[in-house]
Amino acid sequence: MIGRGAEGLDMQAADVCVVGAGPAGITLALELAARGQKVLVLESGGEQQDDALQELSAADVANPQVHDDPRICMARRLGGTSNLWGARCQPFDPIDFAHRDWVPDAAWPIGFSDALSPWYGRACELLSCGEPAFQDAGLSGRKPDPIVDVTRLERFSTAPKMQLAHGRVLAHSPLIDLRLHCTVVDIQLDEHGHAASLQVCTPDGQRHAVPVRRLVLAMGGLESTRLLLNLQRRHPALFGGDAGPLGRHYMAHVIGEVSDITFADAAIDAAFDFFLDGRGSYARRRFIPSDAAQRSHQLPNVSFWPVVPPVADPRHRSALLSTVFLAMAMGPIGRLLMAEAIRRYHAPPGTPWSPHVGNLLRGLPAAVSGSVGFLMRRYVSRPRVPGFFIRNDSRRYGLSYHAEHFPHADSRVRLSDQTDRLGLPKLQIDLRFGEEDAAALFRAHELMRAWLLNNKLGELHYRQPAEETPVAILAAARHGTHQIGTARMASETGAGVVNEDLQTFDVPNLYVNSSAVFPSSGQANPTLTIVALSVRLASHLAQ
């Protein structure tokens, strides 16, 4: 059932209490109920966006040039960040779990093939992204390459909003009690150090003590960490204290474009466009340096793919791209098209509109026909095309990257002395990208540049003098939606907050189920792996 408020929750505890109804929380509820477990899910928001509730996620960001406002990176509503998600589904890679001496503090206590890979199939079902097939034959007529892998795929969900995809089960399962407008502000421990109850605030201003047996925080990376830090403030020895791992090693991904790519022939352009896989799901190829290349060049795990020129730069002189920019730049329209953080990335506030209006007027017929076609494929057709890629006769495109962010202990979040209106301390966020991140990513670009030339596939063109590229990479580094590493998984207490089963070392019946537990960020978007870990955790809790 789906209800509102905390009435009756002070009676008997469910088998498992889950805080948060986003991808992780909904997955846990579905999988635990399927295994016969009674589940209580507490969600801060309602069914729709509520700006007043979003204010509860306001934080003190040390460098707003590096980290987006958390209020646009989170979604306090049923479905959580699946309402903001770009629908990308990619597994982590085996090399992410291997020992890499050039990536310190990145060790996972679990293996890929035995502990994670078996759960990706069910995760793909839950996320509606087709079969768990993330490789294909690569470029036509070319043998597998030992330097750059072109067989790897990202897949896209056809039903990204999980509350819509699974609403019927959530509403009608007798084993699921999902309560909206229940904001958890504190965890109470008993005399044995176990989580005994939650303090829950409801819109009527009441506070309720909700008993728990086993508790899972599935509130996203930052909010899960925030609640743990608040618990630590009252019990300073927990999780290693202030010098311990909680809140440290905050990671995102290093993203941006500092170069262009020109393909040698049009067949390569087509190979990197979105395509339907024959089972009704979209997929797309990416360039990823091989494991051997990553080891020999000490690279981060990174993926590259071609993109249209930056839509905010009117020098592309494309009426269609300027139409896209203007739609994104108009706040109310742009927010309907994409998540706010993504909108601001592609259409930065303050970008002049007049040059784009000029492009639009000069190419109005092409803009109209192209826009209608794209809008039909994006918002009317089923399945909907997940992105925007326009091939051109010059075969020149931006080269986008999505790179691993190396763990840095001083990249961290703490609690502020300020509180939100419910009394929960706000976060202080200090996300840091280091020179080693930029230097390693520049080496990856150099590898790509040489590989393209040697294989006669094309050319890589830097947008600045080559030696200035690391500076450009750091200047472009900005994130906030992938909240990784602040409650990391480890094999022993002191090195992390949770063990391989996502159970906290210091509170035996408390679990964390979000990207905060990832010891490394990899090159992949985190959602598919979060859902896979959720299925794995449900199996463990039901035993």
Coordinates of C-alpha atoms in Angstrom, one line a residue:
M1 CA 0.0 0.0 0.0
I2 CA 1.0 3.6 -0.4
G3 CA -0.2 5.9 2.4
R4 CA 0.6 9.3 3.9
G5 CA 1.9 10.1 7.3
A6 CA 3.0 8.0 10.2
E7 CA -0.3 6.9 11.8
G8 CA 0.0 3.5 13.3
L9 CA 3.7 3.1 12.7
D10 CA 4.5 3.2 16.4
M11 CA 3.0 -0.2 16.9
Q12 CA 4.8 -3.2 15.5
A13 CA 8.0 -2.9 13.5
A14 CA 8.2 -4.4 10.0
D15 CA 10.9 -7.0 9.2
V16 CA 12.9 -4.3 7.4
C17 CA 12.5 -0.5 7.4
V18 CA 13.8 1.3 4.4
V19 CA 14.4 5.1 4.4
G20 CA 13.9 6.5 0.9
A21 CA 11.7 5.6 -2.1
G22 CA 14.1 6.1 -5.0
P23 CA 15.8 3.4 -7.2
A24 CA 17.5 1.7 -4.2
G25 CA 14.5 1.9 -1.8
I26 CA 11.9 0.8 -4.3
T27 CA 14.1 -2.1 -5.5
L28 CA 14.5 -3.2 -1.9
A29 CA 10.8 -3.0 -1.2
L30 CA 10.0 -5.1 -4.3
E31 CA 12.7 -7.7 -3.8
L32 CA 12.1 -8.1 0.0
A33 CA 8.3 -8.5 -0.5
A34 CA 8.9 -11.0 -3.2
R35 CA 10.9 -13.0 -0.6
G36 CA 8.1 -12.8 1.9
Q37 CA 9.5 -10.0 4.0
K38 CA 7.2 -7.2 5.5
V39 CA 8.7 -3.9 4.5
L40 CA 8.1 -0.3 5.7
V41 CA 9.3 2.4 3.3
L42 CA 9.5 6.0 4.6
E43 CA 9.7 8.7 1.9
S44 CA 10.2 12.4 2.8
G45 CA 8.2 13.7 -0.2
G46 CA 4.9 13.1 -1.9
E47 CA 4.0 12.1 -5.4
Q48 CA 5.0 15.4 -6.9
Q49 CA 7.8 17.9 -6.6
D50 CA 7.5 20.2 -3.5
D51 CA 10.0 23.1 -3.4
A52 CA 9.5 23.5 0.3
L53 CA 10.7 20.0 0.9
Q54 CA 13.6 20.4 -1.5
E55 CA 14.8 23.2 0.8
L56 CA 15.6 20.5 3.4
S57 CA 18.5 19.4 1.1
A58 CA 20.1 22.9 1.1
A59 CA 23.7 22.7 2.0
D60 CA 26.8 24.8 2.4
V61 CA 28.9 24.2 -0.8
A62 CA 32.5 25.2 -0.4
N63 CA 33.1 25.7 -4.1
P64 CA 29.9 26.2 -6.2
Q65 CA 32.0 26.2 -9.3
V66 CA 32.7 22.5 -8.7
H67 CA 29.5 21.2 -7.0
D68 CA 25.9 21.8 -8.1
D69 CA 23.3 23.0 -5.6
P70 CA 22.1 19.8 -3.8
R71 CA 18.5 21.0 -4.1
I72 CA 18.6 20.4 -7.9
C73 CA 20.6 17.1 -7.6
M74 CA 18.1 15.3 -5.3
A75 CA 14.4 14.6 -5.5
R76 CA 12.4 14.4 -2.2
R77 CA 9.4 12.6 -3.8
L78 CA 8.2 9.1 -4.7
G79 CA 10.7 7.7 -7.2
G80 CA 13.6 9.8 -5.9
T81 CA 16.3 10.6 -8.4
S82 CA 14.7 8.3 -11.0
N83 CA 12.7 11.5 -11.7
L84 CA 15.9 13.3 -12.6
W85 CA 17.9 10.4 -14.1
G86 CA 19.1 10.4 -17.7
A87 CA 18.2 6.7 -17.9
R88 CA 21.8 5.5 -18.6
C89 CA 22.5 1.9 -17.5
Q90 CA 26.1 0.6 -17.4
P91 CA 27.7 -1.9 -15.2
F92 CA 30.9 -1.3 -13.3
D93 CA 33.9 -3.1 -14.9
P94 CA 36.0 -5.9 -13.5
I95 CA 39.1 -3.6 -13.4
D96 CA 37.3 -1.4 -10.9
F97 CA 37.5 -4.3 -8.4
A98 CA 41.1 -5.3 -9.2
H99 CA 44.2 -4.0 -7.4
R100 CA 45.5 -0.9 -9.0
D101 CA 48.5 0.7 -7.3
W102 CA 48.0 3.9 -9.2
V103 CA 44.5 4.4 -7.7
P104 CA 45.1 4.3 -3.9
D105 CA 42.2 3.8 -1.5
A106 CA 39.9 2.3 -4.2
A107 CA 39.8 -1.3 -3.1
W108 CA 36.4 -3.1 -3.0
P109 CA 36.0 -5.9 -0.5
I110 CA 33.9 -7.9 -3.0
G111 CA 34.8 -9.3 -6.4
F112 CA 33.0 -8.4 -9.6
S113 CA 32.2 -11.8 -11.1
D114 CA 31.1 -13.6 -8.0
A115 CA 29.5 -10.8 -5.8
L116 CA 28.1 -8.3 -8.2
S117 CA 27.8 -9.5 -11.8
P118 CA 25.1 -12.1 -11.0
W119 CA 22.7 -9.4 -9.9
Y120 CA 22.9 -7.2 -13.0
G121 CA 20.3 -9.3 -14.9
R122 CA 17.6 -8.6 -12.3
A123 CA 18.7 -5.0 -12.1
C124 CA 18.2 -4.6 -15.9
E125 CA 14.7 -6.0 -15.5
L126 CA 13.8 -3.6 -12.8
L127 CA 15.2 -0.7 -14.7
S128 CA 13.6 -1.7 -18.0
C129 CA 16.8 -1.5 -20.1
G130 CA 16.6 -4.8 -21.9
E131 CA 18.9 -7.7 -21.7
P132 CA 22.1 -7.5 -19.5
A133 CA 24.2 -7.4 -22.7
F134 CA 26.8 -4.7 -22.6
Q135 CA 29.1 -5.7 -25.5
D136 CA 28.6 -6.2 -29.2
A137 CA 30.8 -6.9 -32.2
G138 CA 32.3 -3.4 -32.3
L139 CA 33.1 -1.6 -35.5
S140 CA 32.3 -3.6 -38.6
G141 CA 35.2 -5.3 -40.2
R142 CA 37.7 -4.6 -37.4
K143 CA 39.2 -7.1 -35.0
P144 CA 39.1 -6.6 -31.2
D145 CA 41.6 -4.0 -30.3
P146 CA 44.2 -4.4 -27.5
I147 CA 44.3 -0.6 -26.8
V148 CA 40.8 0.9 -27.0
D149 CA 37.7 -1.2 -26.6
V150 CA 34.9 -0.2 -29.0
T151 CA 32.6 -3.2 -28.2
R152 CA 31.2 -1.7 -25.0
L153 CA 27.6 -0.5 -24.8
E154 CA 25.6 1.7 -22.5
R155 CA 21.9 0.9 -22.4
F156 CA 18.9 3.1 -21.7
S157 CA 15.9 2.5 -19.6
T158 CA 12.5 2.7 -21.4
A159 CA 10.7 3.4 -18.1
P160 CA 13.1 5.5 -15.9
K161 CA 10.6 6.7 -13.3
M162 CA 10.5 3.7 -11.0
Q163 CA 7.3 4.7 -9.2
L164 CA 5.5 4.5 -12.5
A165 CA 7.2 1.3 -13.7
H166 CA 6.4 -0.5 -10.4
G167 CA 3.5 1.5 -9.0
R168 CA 0.9 -1.3 -9.2
V169 CA 3.0 -3.6 -7.0
L170 CA 3.9 -0.8 -4.6
A171 CA 0.3 0.1 -4.2
H172 CA -1.2 -3.4 -3.9
S173 CA 1.4 -5.6 -2.2
P174 CA 0.2 -6.7 1.3
L175 CA 3.8 -6.8 2.4
I176 CA 4.8 -3.3 1.4
D177 CA 3.8 -0.3 3.5
L178 CA 5.1 2.8 1.7
R179 CA 4.5 6.1 3.6
L180 CA 4.8 9.5 2.0
H181 CA 5.6 12.8 3.7
C182 CA 7.6 11.0 6.5
T183 CA 11.0 12.7 6.9
V184 CA 13.5 10.8 9.0
V185 CA 15.6 13.2 11.1
D186 CA 17.3 11.0 13.6
I187 CA 18.2 7.4 14.5
Q188 CA 17.9 6.3 18.2
L189 CA 20.1 3.6 19.5
D190 CA 19.3 1.2 22.4
E191 CA 21.7 0.4 25.3
H192 CA 23.3 -2.3 23.1
G193 CA 24.2 0.0 20.3
H194 CA 21.5 -1.2 17.9
A195 CA 19.1 1.0 16.0
A196 CA 15.9 1.0 18.0
S197 CA 13.7 3.6 16.4
L198 CA 13.6 6.5 14.0
Q199 CA 12.4 10.0 14.7
V200 CA 10.0 10.9 11.8
C201 CA 8.5 14.3 11.1
T202 CA 5.2 14.7 9.2
P203 CA 3.7 17.8 7.6
D204 CA 1.4 18.5 10.5
G205 CA 4.5 19.2 12.6
Q206 CA 4.2 16.1 14.7
R207 CA 7.2 13.9 15.5
H208 CA 6.8 10.2 15.7
A209 CA 9.0 7.4 17.1
V210 CA 8.9 4.5 14.6
P211 CA 10.4 1.2 15.9
V212 CA 12.8 -0.7 13.6
R213 CA 14.2 -4.2 13.5
R214 CA 16.5 -3.9 10.6
L215 CA 17.1 -0.5 9.1
V216 CA 18.4 0.4 5.6
L217 CA 19.3 4.0 4.6
A218 CA 18.5 4.3 0.9
M219 CA 18.3 8.1 0.7
G220 CA 21.0 8.8 -1.9
G221 CA 24.7 9.3 -1.2
L222 CA 24.6 12.6 0.6
E223 CA 21.4 12.3 2.6
S224 CA 22.3 8.8 3.8
T225 CA 25.7 10.2 4.9
R226 CA 24.1 13.2 6.6
L227 CA 21.9 11.0 8.8
L228 CA 25.0 8.9 9.7
L229 CA 27.0 12.0 10.5
N230 CA 24.2 13.3 12.8
L231 CA 24.2 9.9 14.6
Q232 CA 28.0 10.2 14.9
R233 CA 27.7 13.7 16.4
R234 CA 25.7 12.3 19.3
H235 CA 27.9 9.2 19.5
P236 CA 31.4 10.5 18.6
A237 CA 33.1 7.1 18.7
L238 CA 31.0 5.7 15.9
F239 CA 32.5 5.0 12.5
G240 CA 36.0 6.0 13.6
G241 CA 35.1 9.5 14.8
D242 CA 36.0 12.7 12.9
A243 CA 39.2 11.2 11.6
G244 CA 37.4 8.1 10.4
P245 CA 36.1 7.3 6.9
L246 CA 32.5 8.6 7.3
G247 CA 32.1 11.6 5.0
R248 CA 35.5 11.3 3.4
H249 CA 36.6 10.2 -0.1
Y250 CA 33.7 12.1 -1.6
M251 CA 33.7 11.3 -5.4
A252 CA 31.7 12.1 -8.5
H253 CA 32.9 11.7 -12.1
V254 CA 35.3 13.9 -14.0
I255 CA 33.2 15.0 -17.0
G256 CA 33.5 17.5 -19.8
E257 CA 34.8 18.1 -23.3
V258 CA 38.2 19.5 -24.1
S259 CA 38.7 18.2 -27.6
D260 CA 36.9 17.4 -30.8
I261 CA 37.0 14.2 -32.9
T262 CA 36.9 13.9 -36.7
F263 CA 36.0 10.5 -38.0
A264 CA 37.6 9.1 -41.1
D265 CA 34.3 7.9 -42.7
A266 CA 30.6 8.2 -42.2
A267 CA 30.2 4.6 -41.2
I268 CA 32.0 5.4 -37.9
D269 CA 29.6 8.3 -37.2
A270 CA 26.7 5.9 -37.6
A271 CA 28.4 3.3 -35.3
F272 CA 28.3 5.7 -32.4
D273 CA 24.7 6.9 -32.9
F274 CA 21.9 5.6 -30.7
F275 CA 20.4 2.3 -32.0
L276 CA 17.6 0.0 -31.1
D277 CA 18.8 -3.4 -30.0
G278 CA 16.0 -5.5 -31.5
R279 CA 14.3 -6.0 -28.2
G280 CA 12.9 -2.5 -27.9
S281 CA 15.7 -0.8 -26.0
Y282 CA 18.2 1.9 -27.1
A283 CA 21.9 1.4 -26.7
R284 CA 25.1 3.2 -27.7
R285 CA 28.8 2.4 -28.2
R286 CA 31.6 4.1 -26.3
F287 CA 35.4 4.2 -26.5
I288 CA 37.0 2.7 -23.4
P289 CA 40.8 2.2 -22.9
S290 CA 41.5 -1.5 -22.4
D291 CA 42.5 -2.9 -19.0
A292 CA 46.0 -3.4 -20.4
A293 CA 46.2 0.2 -21.6
Q294 CA 44.9 1.5 -18.3
R295 CA 47.6 -0.4 -16.4
S296 CA 50.5 0.5 -18.7
H297 CA 49.5 4.2 -18.8
Q298 CA 48.1 4.4 -15.3
L299 CA 44.8 5.8 -16.5
P300 CA 41.5 6.2 -14.7
N301 CA 38.7 4.1 -16.0
V302 CA 37.1 6.4 -18.6
S303 CA 34.7 6.3 -21.4
F304 CA 34.5 8.6 -24.5
W305 CA 31.8 9.2 -27.0
P306 CA 31.1 11.7 -29.8
V307 CA 28.5 14.5 -29.1
V308 CA 27.1 17.4 -31.0
P309 CA 29.0 20.7 -30.6
P310 CA 28.2 22.5 -27.4
V311 CA 24.7 23.8 -27.9
A312 CA 25.4 27.0 -25.9
D313 CA 28.1 28.1 -28.3
P314 CA 26.3 29.9 -31.2
R315 CA 29.4 29.5 -33.5
H316 CA 28.0 26.1 -34.5
R317 CA 25.6 28.1 -36.7
S318 CA 23.1 25.3 -36.5
A319 CA 19.5 26.4 -36.4
L320 CA 18.5 23.1 -34.8
L321 CA 21.1 23.3 -32.1
S322 CA 20.2 26.9 -31.3
T323 CA 16.5 25.8 -31.0
V324 CA 17.6 23.1 -28.5
F325 CA 19.6 25.7 -26.6
L326 CA 16.7 28.2 -26.4
A327 CA 14.3 25.5 -25.2
M328 CA 16.8 24.5 -22.5
A329 CA 17.5 28.1 -21.5
M330 CA 13.9 28.9 -21.0
G331 CA 13.6 27.6 -17.4
P332 CA 10.0 26.3 -17.3
I333 CA 10.4 24.6 -20.6
G334 CA 13.9 23.3 -20.0
R335 CA 12.9 21.8 -16.7
L336 CA 10.2 19.8 -18.4
L337 CA 12.8 18.4 -20.8
M338 CA 15.6 17.4 -18.4
A339 CA 16.9 17.5 -14.8
E340 CA 17.9 21.0 -13.7
A341 CA 21.5 20.1 -13.1
I342 CA 21.8 18.8 -16.7
R343 CA 19.9 21.8 -18.1
R344 CA 22.3 24.2 -16.4
Y345 CA 25.3 22.3 -17.7
H346 CA 24.2 22.6 -21.3
A347 CA 22.6 26.0 -21.0
P348 CA 24.6 27.9 -18.4
P349 CA 22.7 30.9 -16.8
G350 CA 23.8 34.2 -18.4
T351 CA 24.5 32.8 -21.9
P352 CA 23.3 35.4 -24.4
W353 CA 20.3 34.4 -26.4
S354 CA 20.5 36.8 -29.4
P355 CA 23.1 34.9 -31.4
H356 CA 21.0 31.8 -31.1
V357 CA 17.9 33.7 -32.3
G358 CA 20.0 34.8 -35.3
N359 CA 20.9 31.1 -36.1
L360 CA 17.3 30.1 -35.7
L361 CA 16.0 32.8 -38.1
R362 CA 18.6 32.0 -40.7
G363 CA 17.7 28.4 -40.7
L364 CA 14.1 28.4 -39.7
P365 CA 12.8 25.7 -42.1
A366 CA 15.5 23.2 -41.1
A367 CA 15.0 24.1 -37.4
V368 CA 11.2 23.4 -37.6
S369 CA 11.5 20.1 -39.4
G370 CA 14.4 18.9 -37.3
S371 CA 12.8 19.9 -34.1
V372 CA 9.5 18.3 -34.9
G373 CA 11.3 15.0 -35.9
F374 CA 13.4 15.0 -32.7
L375 CA 10.5 15.9 -30.5
M376 CA 8.5 13.0 -32.0
R377 CA 11.3 10.5 -31.4
R378 CA 12.0 11.9 -27.9
Y379 CA 8.6 12.4 -26.5
V380 CA 6.0 10.6 -28.6
S381 CA 7.6 7.5 -30.1
R382 CA 7.9 4.3 -28.0
P383 CA 10.6 3.6 -27.1
R384 CA 11.8 7.2 -26.9
V385 CA 15.3 8.1 -28.2
P386 CA 17.3 8.8 -25.1
G387 CA 19.6 11.5 -26.5
F388 CA 20.4 14.1 -29.1
F389 CA 23.1 13.2 -31.8
I390 CA 23.0 14.9 -35.2
R391 CA 25.5 13.6 -37.8
N392 CA 27.1 16.1 -40.0
D393 CA 29.0 16.1 -43.3
S394 CA 32.2 17.3 -41.8
R395 CA 32.1 14.3 -39.4
R396 CA 33.5 16.5 -36.6
Y397 CA 32.1 16.2 -33.1
G398 CA 32.8 17.0 -29.6
L399 CA 34.5 14.2 -27.6
S400 CA 32.8 13.9 -24.3
Y401 CA 34.4 12.0 -21.4
H402 CA 33.0 10.4 -18.2
A403 CA 36.0 9.5 -16.1
E404 CA 36.7 7.9 -12.8
H405 CA 37.3 10.4 -10.0
F406 CA 40.3 9.3 -7.9
P407 CA 39.5 9.0 -4.1
H408 CA 40.8 11.8 -2.0
A409 CA 40.4 11.6 1.7
D410 CA 40.1 15.4 2.0
S411 CA 37.3 15.5 -0.5
R412 CA 34.6 15.3 2.1
V413 CA 31.3 16.3 3.6
R414 CA 30.7 17.4 7.2
L415 CA 27.9 18.7 9.3
S416 CA 27.3 22.4 9.5
D417 CA 26.4 24.3 12.7
Q418 CA 23.3 25.4 10.8
T419 CA 20.1 23.3 10.7
D420 CA 17.2 22.9 8.4
R421 CA 13.7 23.9 9.6
L422 CA 13.3 20.4 11.1
G423 CA 16.4 20.7 13.2
L424 CA 18.7 18.4 11.2
P425 CA 22.2 19.8 10.7
K426 CA 22.9 20.8 7.1
L427 CA 25.8 19.4 5.2
Q428 CA 29.1 21.2 4.4
I429 CA 30.2 19.9 1.0
D430 CA 33.8 20.1 -0.1
L431 CA 34.1 18.1 -3.3
R432 CA 37.7 18.3 -4.7
F433 CA 39.2 17.3 -8.0
G434 CA 43.0 17.0 -8.0
E435 CA 45.8 17.6 -10.4
E436 CA 46.3 13.8 -10.6
D437 CA 42.8 13.5 -11.9
A438 CA 43.5 16.0 -14.7
A439 CA 47.0 14.6 -15.5
A440 CA 45.7 11.0 -15.8
L441 CA 42.7 12.0 -17.9
F442 CA 45.1 14.0 -20.2
R443 CA 47.1 10.8 -20.7
A444 CA 43.9 9.0 -21.7
H445 CA 43.2 11.7 -24.3
E446 CA 46.8 11.3 -25.6
L447 CA 46.2 7.6 -25.9
M448 CA 43.0 8.2 -27.8
R449 CA 44.7 10.7 -30.1
A450 CA 47.5 8.3 -31.1
W451 CA 45.1 5.3 -31.4
L452 CA 42.8 7.1 -33.8
L453 CA 45.7 8.1 -36.0
N454 CA 47.4 4.7 -36.0
N455 CA 44.2 2.9 -36.9
K456 CA 43.2 5.5 -39.5
L457 CA 39.9 6.0 -37.7
G458 CA 40.1 9.8 -37.4
E459 CA 41.8 12.6 -35.5
L460 CA 41.5 14.2 -32.1
H461 CA 41.8 18.0 -32.0
Y462 CA 42.4 19.8 -28.7
R463 CA 40.4 22.9 -28.1
Q464 CA 43.4 24.5 -26.4
P465 CA 47.1 24.0 -26.7
A466 CA 47.8 20.4 -25.7
E467 CA 49.9 21.4 -22.7
E468 CA 47.1 23.4 -21.3
T469 CA 44.6 20.5 -21.4
P470 CA 45.0 19.4 -17.8
V471 CA 44.1 22.9 -16.7
A472 CA 41.1 22.9 -19.0
I473 CA 40.0 19.5 -17.6
L474 CA 40.1 20.9 -14.0
A475 CA 38.2 24.0 -15.1
A476 CA 35.4 21.9 -16.6
A477 CA 35.2 19.5 -13.6
R478 CA 31.9 19.9 -11.9
H479 CA 29.3 17.5 -10.5
G480 CA 26.8 16.8 -7.7
T481 CA 24.4 14.2 -9.0
H482 CA 26.7 11.2 -8.6
Q483 CA 27.3 11.1 -4.8
I484 CA 29.9 8.4 -4.2
G485 CA 32.2 7.1 -1.5
T486 CA 31.2 8.9 1.7
A487 CA 30.1 5.7 3.6
R488 CA 32.5 3.3 1.8
M489 CA 32.5 -0.5 1.8
A490 CA 35.5 -2.1 3.3
S491 CA 36.8 -5.5 4.6
E492 CA 37.5 -4.1 8.1
T493 CA 36.4 -1.4 10.5
G494 CA 38.5 1.8 10.2
A495 CA 38.8 1.4 6.5
G496 CA 35.1 1.9 5.8
V497 CA 31.7 2.4 7.2
V498 CA 30.0 -0.8 5.9
N499 CA 31.1 -4.4 5.3
E500 CA 30.6 -6.4 2.1
D501 CA 26.9 -6.9 3.0
L502 CA 26.4 -3.2 3.4
Q503 CA 26.0 -3.6 7.1
T504 CA 27.6 -0.8 9.2
F505 CA 30.5 -2.0 11.3
D506 CA 29.3 -0.2 14.4
V507 CA 25.5 -0.6 14.4
P508 CA 24.7 -4.2 13.6
N509 CA 21.1 -3.8 12.4
L510 CA 21.8 -0.7 10.3
Y511 CA 22.6 -0.9 6.6
V512 CA 23.5 1.7 3.9
N513 CA 22.3 1.1 0.3
S514 CA 23.4 4.0 -1.9
S515 CA 26.4 5.0 -4.0
A516 CA 27.9 6.3 -0.8
V517 CA 29.2 2.7 -0.2
F518 CA 31.2 2.6 -3.5
P519 CA 35.0 2.6 -2.7
S520 CA 35.7 3.8 -6.3
S521 CA 33.6 5.6 -8.9
G522 CA 34.6 3.8 -12.1
Q523 CA 33.6 5.2 -15.5
A524 CA 29.9 4.0 -15.3
N525 CA 26.9 5.9 -14.1
P526 CA 26.0 4.5 -10.7
T527 CA 22.3 3.7 -11.0
L528 CA 22.5 0.2 -12.4
T529 CA 25.0 -0.8 -9.8
I530 CA 23.0 0.7 -7.0
V531 CA 20.0 -1.4 -8.1
A532 CA 22.1 -4.5 -8.5
L533 CA 23.5 -4.0 -4.9
S534 CA 19.9 -3.5 -3.8
V535 CA 18.8 -6.8 -5.2
R536 CA 21.9 -8.4 -3.6
L537 CA 21.1 -6.8 -0.2
A538 CA 17.4 -8.0 -0.3
S539 CA 18.6 -11.5 -0.9
H540 CA 20.9 -11.3 2.1
L541 CA 18.3 -9.7 4.4
A542 CA 15.7 -12.3 3.5
Q543 CA 18.0 -15.3 4.4

